[in-house]
Amino acid sequence: MIEITALEPWQDPRGGSIERVRIDNGNIAIEILSLGGIIRELWTADKLGQRQNIVLGCDSVADYLAQQAYLGAIAGRYSNRIANGQLHYQGQDYQLDINQATNCLHGGRDGFHLKQWHMENLADGVRLTVDSPDGEMGFPGLCKVQLDYRLEGNNLLIDMQAQVDKACPISLTQHSYFNLDGADSETNVDHHIQVDAHQYLTMNDVGVPTSMDETLGSDLDLSKPTPFSEQTQRAALSATNGFDHCYVLAQTNHDLVRFGCLSSPKSGRTMTIYTDQPGVQLYGANFLEGTKGFKGEIYQSHRAVCIEPQMLPDSPNQPHLPGEPWIAAGDTYHHHTRYEFGVL
């Protein structure tokens, strides 16, 4: 049986209030905010059957608005990087907001992570909706987004749709920071990551893809479970201070495919990810340092792991990359991801 409980709202310093909802099916419990579609807490059981929150977050709206780590939020209108913040499509040029080096990152400085979403209950979760007007952060067209968080057994299901009235590239992703030893754990170094993908994107010095290479025999080969302690020891990861790379998945006509599994021998928790997106960004929280989190604690880098299914970075400008980032006027963008939780 699923219990859906409305928690006391938070006051938004920008005006109004932020809704908070807790969903609990006995296996998994999540707290969702109407701010940014944020997953503030996610409770799963360890090898002893004890549930604990395993995502990083904040204790106030003000703290969420001040941080720049996208803690638990939906990143969009286009997640990851668009080079020089520029788009060119069918004779039209668009200049986007530049908020990271020379790039538009995660939709710009006022992306979906800061928006107030409308939230309503479903039988097994919640549905959030939001509109992004034509020209917001430079993106063309009115964009209407629907986001569902649903619980099914030991699975968290995330379904996203977006419709536009002008052709626009869309890539939405969930940006939670997972620590399978609990949100109060200070490091991810004891976690192991295993990835099924056989290809990844090489990048220039500002994170824009330059080629698509094979993982086999490279520092990005994670076909076998690999401890995160190695991420600062591999030469290819030195420029990014650890894993911050996009893996490319084989396309299967929008069916869910297995990306890989994050696990912790300490807690015994596992998280296996399935998605229909062409790419998954693996990020070891390499630049989290200085972010204010729960109980006012200042988070340090390498405290958690982000696993972000998405379209490929800069693919609107690189049509040779897999996927179809441009959504035509009147068409619908779809994104389905499943996080399966278990124990070793």
Coordinates of C-alpha atoms in Angstrom, one line a residue:
M1 CA 0.0 0.0 0.0
I2 CA 1.3 3.5 -0.9
E3 CA 1.0 6.3 1.5
I4 CA 1.1 9.9 0.2
T5 CA 1.5 12.6 2.8
A6 CA 1.5 16.3 2.4
L7 CA 4.2 17.8 4.6
E8 CA 4.3 21.4 6.0
P9 CA 5.1 23.7 3.1
W10 CA 8.2 25.9 3.1
Q11 CA 8.1 29.6 2.5
D12 CA 9.7 30.7 -0.7
P13 CA 11.7 34.0 -0.3
R14 CA 10.7 34.8 -3.8
G15 CA 7.0 34.7 -2.9
G16 CA 4.5 32.0 -2.2
S17 CA 5.3 28.6 -0.8
I18 CA 7.0 25.3 -1.8
E19 CA 4.9 22.1 -1.5
R20 CA 6.5 19.0 0.0
V21 CA 5.1 15.5 -0.4
R22 CA 6.3 12.2 1.1
I23 CA 5.5 9.0 -0.8
D24 CA 6.1 5.6 1.0
N25 CA 5.3 2.1 -0.4
G26 CA 7.0 0.3 2.5
N27 CA 10.1 -0.4 0.5
I28 CA 11.1 3.0 -0.7
A29 CA 10.1 6.5 0.6
I30 CA 10.8 9.7 -1.2
E31 CA 10.2 13.4 -0.4
I32 CA 9.5 15.6 -3.4
L33 CA 9.5 19.4 -3.6
S34 CA 7.6 21.5 -6.0
L35 CA 10.8 23.6 -6.3
G36 CA 12.7 22.3 -9.2
G37 CA 11.0 18.9 -9.1
I38 CA 13.6 18.1 -6.4
I39 CA 14.0 14.7 -4.7
R40 CA 14.9 15.9 -1.2
E41 CA 15.0 12.5 0.5
L42 CA 15.1 8.9 -0.8
W43 CA 14.9 6.2 1.9
T44 CA 16.0 2.6 1.0
A45 CA 17.0 -0.4 3.1
D46 CA 20.5 -1.6 3.8
K47 CA 21.7 -5.2 4.2
L48 CA 20.2 -5.2 7.7
G49 CA 16.9 -4.0 6.5
Q50 CA 17.3 -0.5 8.0
R51 CA 16.0 2.3 5.9
Q52 CA 18.0 5.5 5.6
N53 CA 18.0 8.6 3.3
I54 CA 20.6 8.2 0.6
V55 CA 20.5 11.5 -1.3
L56 CA 22.0 14.9 -0.4
G57 CA 19.8 17.9 0.1
C58 CA 19.1 21.1 1.9
D59 CA 16.9 22.2 4.8
S60 CA 15.3 25.4 3.3
V61 CA 14.3 27.0 0.1
A62 CA 16.9 29.7 0.6
D63 CA 19.7 27.1 0.7
Y64 CA 18.4 25.4 -2.4
L65 CA 18.3 28.7 -4.2
A66 CA 21.8 29.6 -3.1
Q67 CA 23.6 26.3 -4.1
Q68 CA 24.8 25.7 -7.7
A69 CA 25.1 21.9 -7.5
Y70 CA 21.5 21.1 -8.8
L71 CA 21.0 19.0 -5.7
G72 CA 18.2 16.5 -6.4
A73 CA 16.6 18.7 -9.1
I74 CA 15.5 18.4 -12.7
A75 CA 18.0 19.9 -15.1
G76 CA 16.7 21.5 -18.3
R77 CA 15.6 22.7 -20.8
Y78 CA 18.7 21.0 -22.0
S79 CA 20.9 19.1 -19.5
N80 CA 24.7 19.1 -19.7
R81 CA 26.5 21.5 -22.1
I82 CA 25.7 23.3 -25.3
A83 CA 28.9 24.8 -26.7
N84 CA 29.1 28.6 -26.7
G85 CA 25.5 28.7 -25.8
Q86 CA 24.7 28.7 -29.5
L87 CA 22.1 26.8 -31.5
H88 CA 21.5 26.9 -35.3
Y89 CA 18.5 25.1 -36.8
Q90 CA 16.7 25.5 -40.1
G91 CA 18.2 28.9 -40.8
Q92 CA 17.6 30.3 -37.3
D93 CA 20.3 31.2 -34.8
Y94 CA 19.7 31.2 -31.0
Q95 CA 21.9 32.6 -28.3
L96 CA 21.4 30.8 -24.9
D97 CA 22.4 31.8 -21.5
I98 CA 26.1 31.1 -20.8
N99 CA 26.6 30.0 -17.2
Q100 CA 29.6 27.6 -17.2
A101 CA 32.9 28.6 -18.9
T102 CA 31.8 29.2 -22.5
N103 CA 28.8 26.9 -22.3
C104 CA 25.1 26.8 -21.5
L105 CA 24.9 24.2 -18.7
H106 CA 21.7 22.5 -17.6
G107 CA 19.5 25.0 -19.4
G108 CA 21.1 28.2 -18.1
R109 CA 21.3 29.9 -14.7
D110 CA 17.5 30.1 -14.3
G111 CA 16.8 26.6 -15.6
F112 CA 14.1 24.2 -14.5
H113 CA 15.9 23.5 -11.2
L114 CA 14.7 26.9 -9.9
K115 CA 11.2 26.9 -11.2
Q116 CA 8.0 26.4 -9.1
W117 CA 6.3 23.3 -10.5
H118 CA 2.6 22.4 -10.0
M119 CA 2.3 19.1 -8.1
E120 CA -0.6 16.7 -7.8
N121 CA -1.0 13.2 -6.5
L122 CA -1.1 10.0 -8.5
A123 CA -2.1 6.6 -7.2
D124 CA 1.5 5.5 -6.8
G125 CA 3.4 8.8 -6.8
V126 CA 3.2 12.4 -7.9
R127 CA 2.9 14.4 -11.1
L128 CA 4.6 17.7 -11.6
T129 CA 4.1 20.1 -14.5
V130 CA 5.7 23.4 -15.5
D131 CA 5.7 25.8 -18.5
S132 CA 8.8 27.5 -19.9
P133 CA 7.9 30.5 -22.0
D134 CA 9.3 31.2 -25.5
G135 CA 12.8 32.7 -25.2
E136 CA 13.5 31.7 -21.6
M137 CA 17.3 31.4 -21.2
G138 CA 17.3 31.9 -25.0
F139 CA 15.5 28.6 -25.9
P140 CA 12.9 28.8 -28.7
G141 CA 9.2 28.1 -28.1
L142 CA 6.8 27.5 -25.3
C143 CA 7.8 24.3 -23.6
K144 CA 5.3 22.3 -21.5
V145 CA 6.8 19.7 -19.2
Q146 CA 5.2 16.8 -17.3
L147 CA 7.2 14.8 -14.7
D148 CA 6.0 11.7 -12.9
Y149 CA 7.8 10.1 -9.9
R150 CA 6.3 6.7 -9.1
L151 CA 7.2 3.9 -6.7
E152 CA 6.8 0.2 -7.7
G153 CA 8.2 -2.4 -5.4
N154 CA 11.9 -1.6 -5.0
N155 CA 11.9 0.7 -8.0
L156 CA 11.7 4.5 -8.5
L157 CA 10.2 5.2 -11.9
I158 CA 10.8 8.6 -13.5
D159 CA 8.8 9.5 -16.6
M160 CA 9.2 12.9 -18.3
Q161 CA 7.5 14.4 -21.3
A162 CA 7.8 17.8 -23.0
Q163 CA 5.9 19.5 -25.8
V164 CA 7.1 22.6 -27.7
D165 CA 5.3 24.9 -30.2
K166 CA 8.6 25.7 -32.0
A167 CA 11.4 23.3 -32.8
C168 CA 13.7 23.1 -29.8
P169 CA 16.3 20.6 -28.4
I170 CA 15.1 19.0 -25.1
S171 CA 17.1 16.9 -22.7
L172 CA 15.9 16.5 -19.1
T173 CA 17.7 14.7 -16.4
Q174 CA 17.3 13.9 -12.7
H175 CA 20.4 15.3 -10.8
S176 CA 20.3 13.5 -7.4
Y177 CA 23.5 13.0 -5.5
F178 CA 23.5 9.4 -4.2
N179 CA 25.5 8.1 -1.2
L180 CA 24.4 4.5 -0.6
D181 CA 26.0 4.6 2.9
G182 CA 23.5 7.4 3.8
A183 CA 23.3 11.1 3.3
D184 CA 25.4 11.7 6.4
S185 CA 28.3 9.7 5.0
E186 CA 31.2 12.0 4.0
T187 CA 32.7 10.1 1.1
N188 CA 31.9 8.0 -2.0
V189 CA 35.3 6.3 -2.1
D190 CA 34.0 3.0 -0.9
H191 CA 31.3 2.8 -3.6
H192 CA 31.7 0.6 -6.6
I193 CA 30.5 1.4 -10.1
Q194 CA 29.9 -1.0 -12.9
V195 CA 28.8 0.3 -16.4
D196 CA 27.5 -1.7 -19.4
A197 CA 28.2 1.0 -22.0
H198 CA 31.0 0.3 -24.4
Q199 CA 31.5 3.9 -25.6
Y200 CA 32.0 7.3 -24.0
L201 CA 32.5 10.9 -25.1
T202 CA 35.9 12.5 -25.0
M203 CA 35.8 16.2 -24.2
N204 CA 37.7 19.5 -24.6
D205 CA 38.8 21.6 -21.6
V206 CA 35.3 23.0 -21.0
G207 CA 33.4 19.6 -21.2
V208 CA 32.2 19.7 -24.9
P209 CA 32.4 16.4 -26.7
T210 CA 35.2 16.0 -29.2
S211 CA 34.8 12.3 -30.2
M212 CA 33.1 9.1 -29.3
D213 CA 35.6 6.4 -28.2
E214 CA 35.5 2.8 -27.0
T215 CA 35.8 2.2 -23.3
L216 CA 37.6 -1.1 -23.7
G217 CA 41.1 -0.8 -22.2
S218 CA 40.7 2.9 -21.3
D219 CA 40.5 4.6 -18.0
L220 CA 36.7 4.9 -18.6
D221 CA 36.3 1.1 -18.8
L222 CA 34.0 0.2 -15.9
S223 CA 32.8 -3.2 -17.2
K224 CA 33.8 -4.7 -13.9
P225 CA 32.8 -3.1 -10.5
T226 CA 35.4 -0.4 -9.8
P227 CA 35.9 1.5 -6.5
F228 CA 35.4 5.2 -6.7
S229 CA 38.7 5.5 -4.9
E230 CA 40.3 5.0 -8.3
Q231 CA 38.7 8.0 -9.9
T232 CA 41.5 10.4 -8.7
Q233 CA 44.2 7.9 -9.7
R234 CA 43.4 7.4 -13.4
A235 CA 45.2 9.7 -15.7
A236 CA 42.3 10.3 -18.1
L237 CA 40.3 11.7 -15.2
S238 CA 42.8 14.1 -13.8
A239 CA 41.4 17.1 -15.7
T240 CA 37.9 16.6 -14.3
N241 CA 39.1 15.6 -10.8
G242 CA 37.4 12.2 -11.2
F243 CA 34.4 10.8 -13.1
D244 CA 32.5 13.5 -15.0
H245 CA 31.9 11.7 -18.3
C246 CA 29.0 10.8 -20.6
Y247 CA 28.6 7.2 -21.5
V248 CA 26.8 6.3 -24.8
L249 CA 24.3 3.5 -24.7
A250 CA 23.2 1.3 -27.6
Q251 CA 19.8 2.4 -29.0
T252 CA 16.9 0.0 -28.7
N253 CA 13.9 1.8 -30.1
H254 CA 13.1 3.6 -26.9
D255 CA 13.2 0.4 -24.7
L256 CA 14.8 0.6 -21.3
V257 CA 18.4 -0.7 -21.4
R258 CA 20.6 -1.4 -18.4
F259 CA 23.3 1.3 -17.8
G260 CA 25.0 -0.3 -14.8
C261 CA 25.0 -0.6 -11.1
L262 CA 26.2 1.5 -8.2
S263 CA 26.9 -0.5 -5.0
S264 CA 28.4 -0.1 -1.5
P265 CA 29.9 -3.1 0.3
K266 CA 29.6 -1.2 3.5
S267 CA 25.9 -0.7 3.6
G268 CA 25.2 -3.5 1.1
R269 CA 22.9 -1.2 -0.9
T270 CA 22.8 -1.5 -4.7
M271 CA 21.2 0.8 -7.3
T272 CA 20.8 -0.5 -10.8
I273 CA 19.8 2.0 -13.5
Y274 CA 17.7 1.4 -16.7
T275 CA 16.9 4.1 -19.2
D276 CA 15.8 4.8 -22.7
Q277 CA 18.1 7.8 -23.1
P278 CA 21.2 7.6 -25.4
G279 CA 23.6 8.9 -22.8
V280 CA 24.3 8.8 -19.0
Q281 CA 26.6 11.3 -17.3
L282 CA 28.5 9.7 -14.5
Y283 CA 29.7 12.4 -12.0
G284 CA 31.6 11.8 -8.8
A285 CA 30.6 15.1 -7.2
N286 CA 34.1 16.4 -8.0
F287 CA 33.2 20.1 -7.6
L288 CA 30.6 19.8 -4.7
E289 CA 33.0 21.5 -2.2
G290 CA 31.4 24.5 -0.4
T291 CA 27.7 23.5 -1.0
K292 CA 25.5 23.9 2.1
G293 CA 23.5 20.8 2.8
F294 CA 21.5 19.2 5.5
K295 CA 21.8 20.6 9.0
G296 CA 23.9 23.4 7.6
E297 CA 26.8 21.1 6.9
I298 CA 29.2 22.2 4.2
Y299 CA 29.6 19.4 1.7
Q300 CA 33.0 18.4 0.3
S301 CA 33.8 17.0 -3.1
H302 CA 33.5 13.3 -3.8
R303 CA 30.8 12.9 -1.2
A304 CA 28.2 11.3 -3.5
V305 CA 27.6 10.0 -7.0
C306 CA 25.3 11.4 -9.8
I307 CA 24.0 9.1 -12.5
E308 CA 22.2 11.3 -15.0
P309 CA 20.4 9.7 -18.0
Q310 CA 20.1 12.3 -20.8
M311 CA 20.6 13.2 -24.5
L312 CA 24.2 13.6 -25.4
P313 CA 25.9 17.0 -24.5
D314 CA 26.1 19.5 -27.4
S315 CA 24.3 17.0 -29.7
P316 CA 22.1 19.8 -31.0
N317 CA 25.2 21.1 -32.7
Q318 CA 26.8 17.7 -33.4
P319 CA 24.2 15.7 -35.5
H320 CA 26.6 12.8 -35.9
L321 CA 26.1 12.0 -32.3
P322 CA 23.4 9.4 -31.4
G323 CA 20.0 10.5 -30.4
E324 CA 17.5 13.0 -31.7
P325 CA 17.7 16.1 -29.5
W326 CA 15.6 18.4 -31.6
I327 CA 11.9 18.1 -31.0
A328 CA 9.7 19.5 -33.8
A329 CA 6.8 21.8 -33.1
G330 CA 3.8 19.8 -31.9
D331 CA 5.9 16.7 -31.2
T332 CA 6.6 15.2 -27.7
Y333 CA 9.9 14.4 -26.0
H334 CA 9.9 11.3 -23.8
H335 CA 12.3 10.1 -21.1
H336 CA 11.9 7.0 -19.0
T337 CA 14.3 5.9 -16.3
R338 CA 14.1 3.2 -13.6
Y339 CA 16.3 3.1 -10.5
E340 CA 16.1 -0.4 -8.9
F341 CA 17.3 -0.7 -5.3
G342 CA 18.5 -3.9 -3.7
V343 CA 21.2 -5.3 -1.5
L344 CA 24.4 -7.3 -2.1

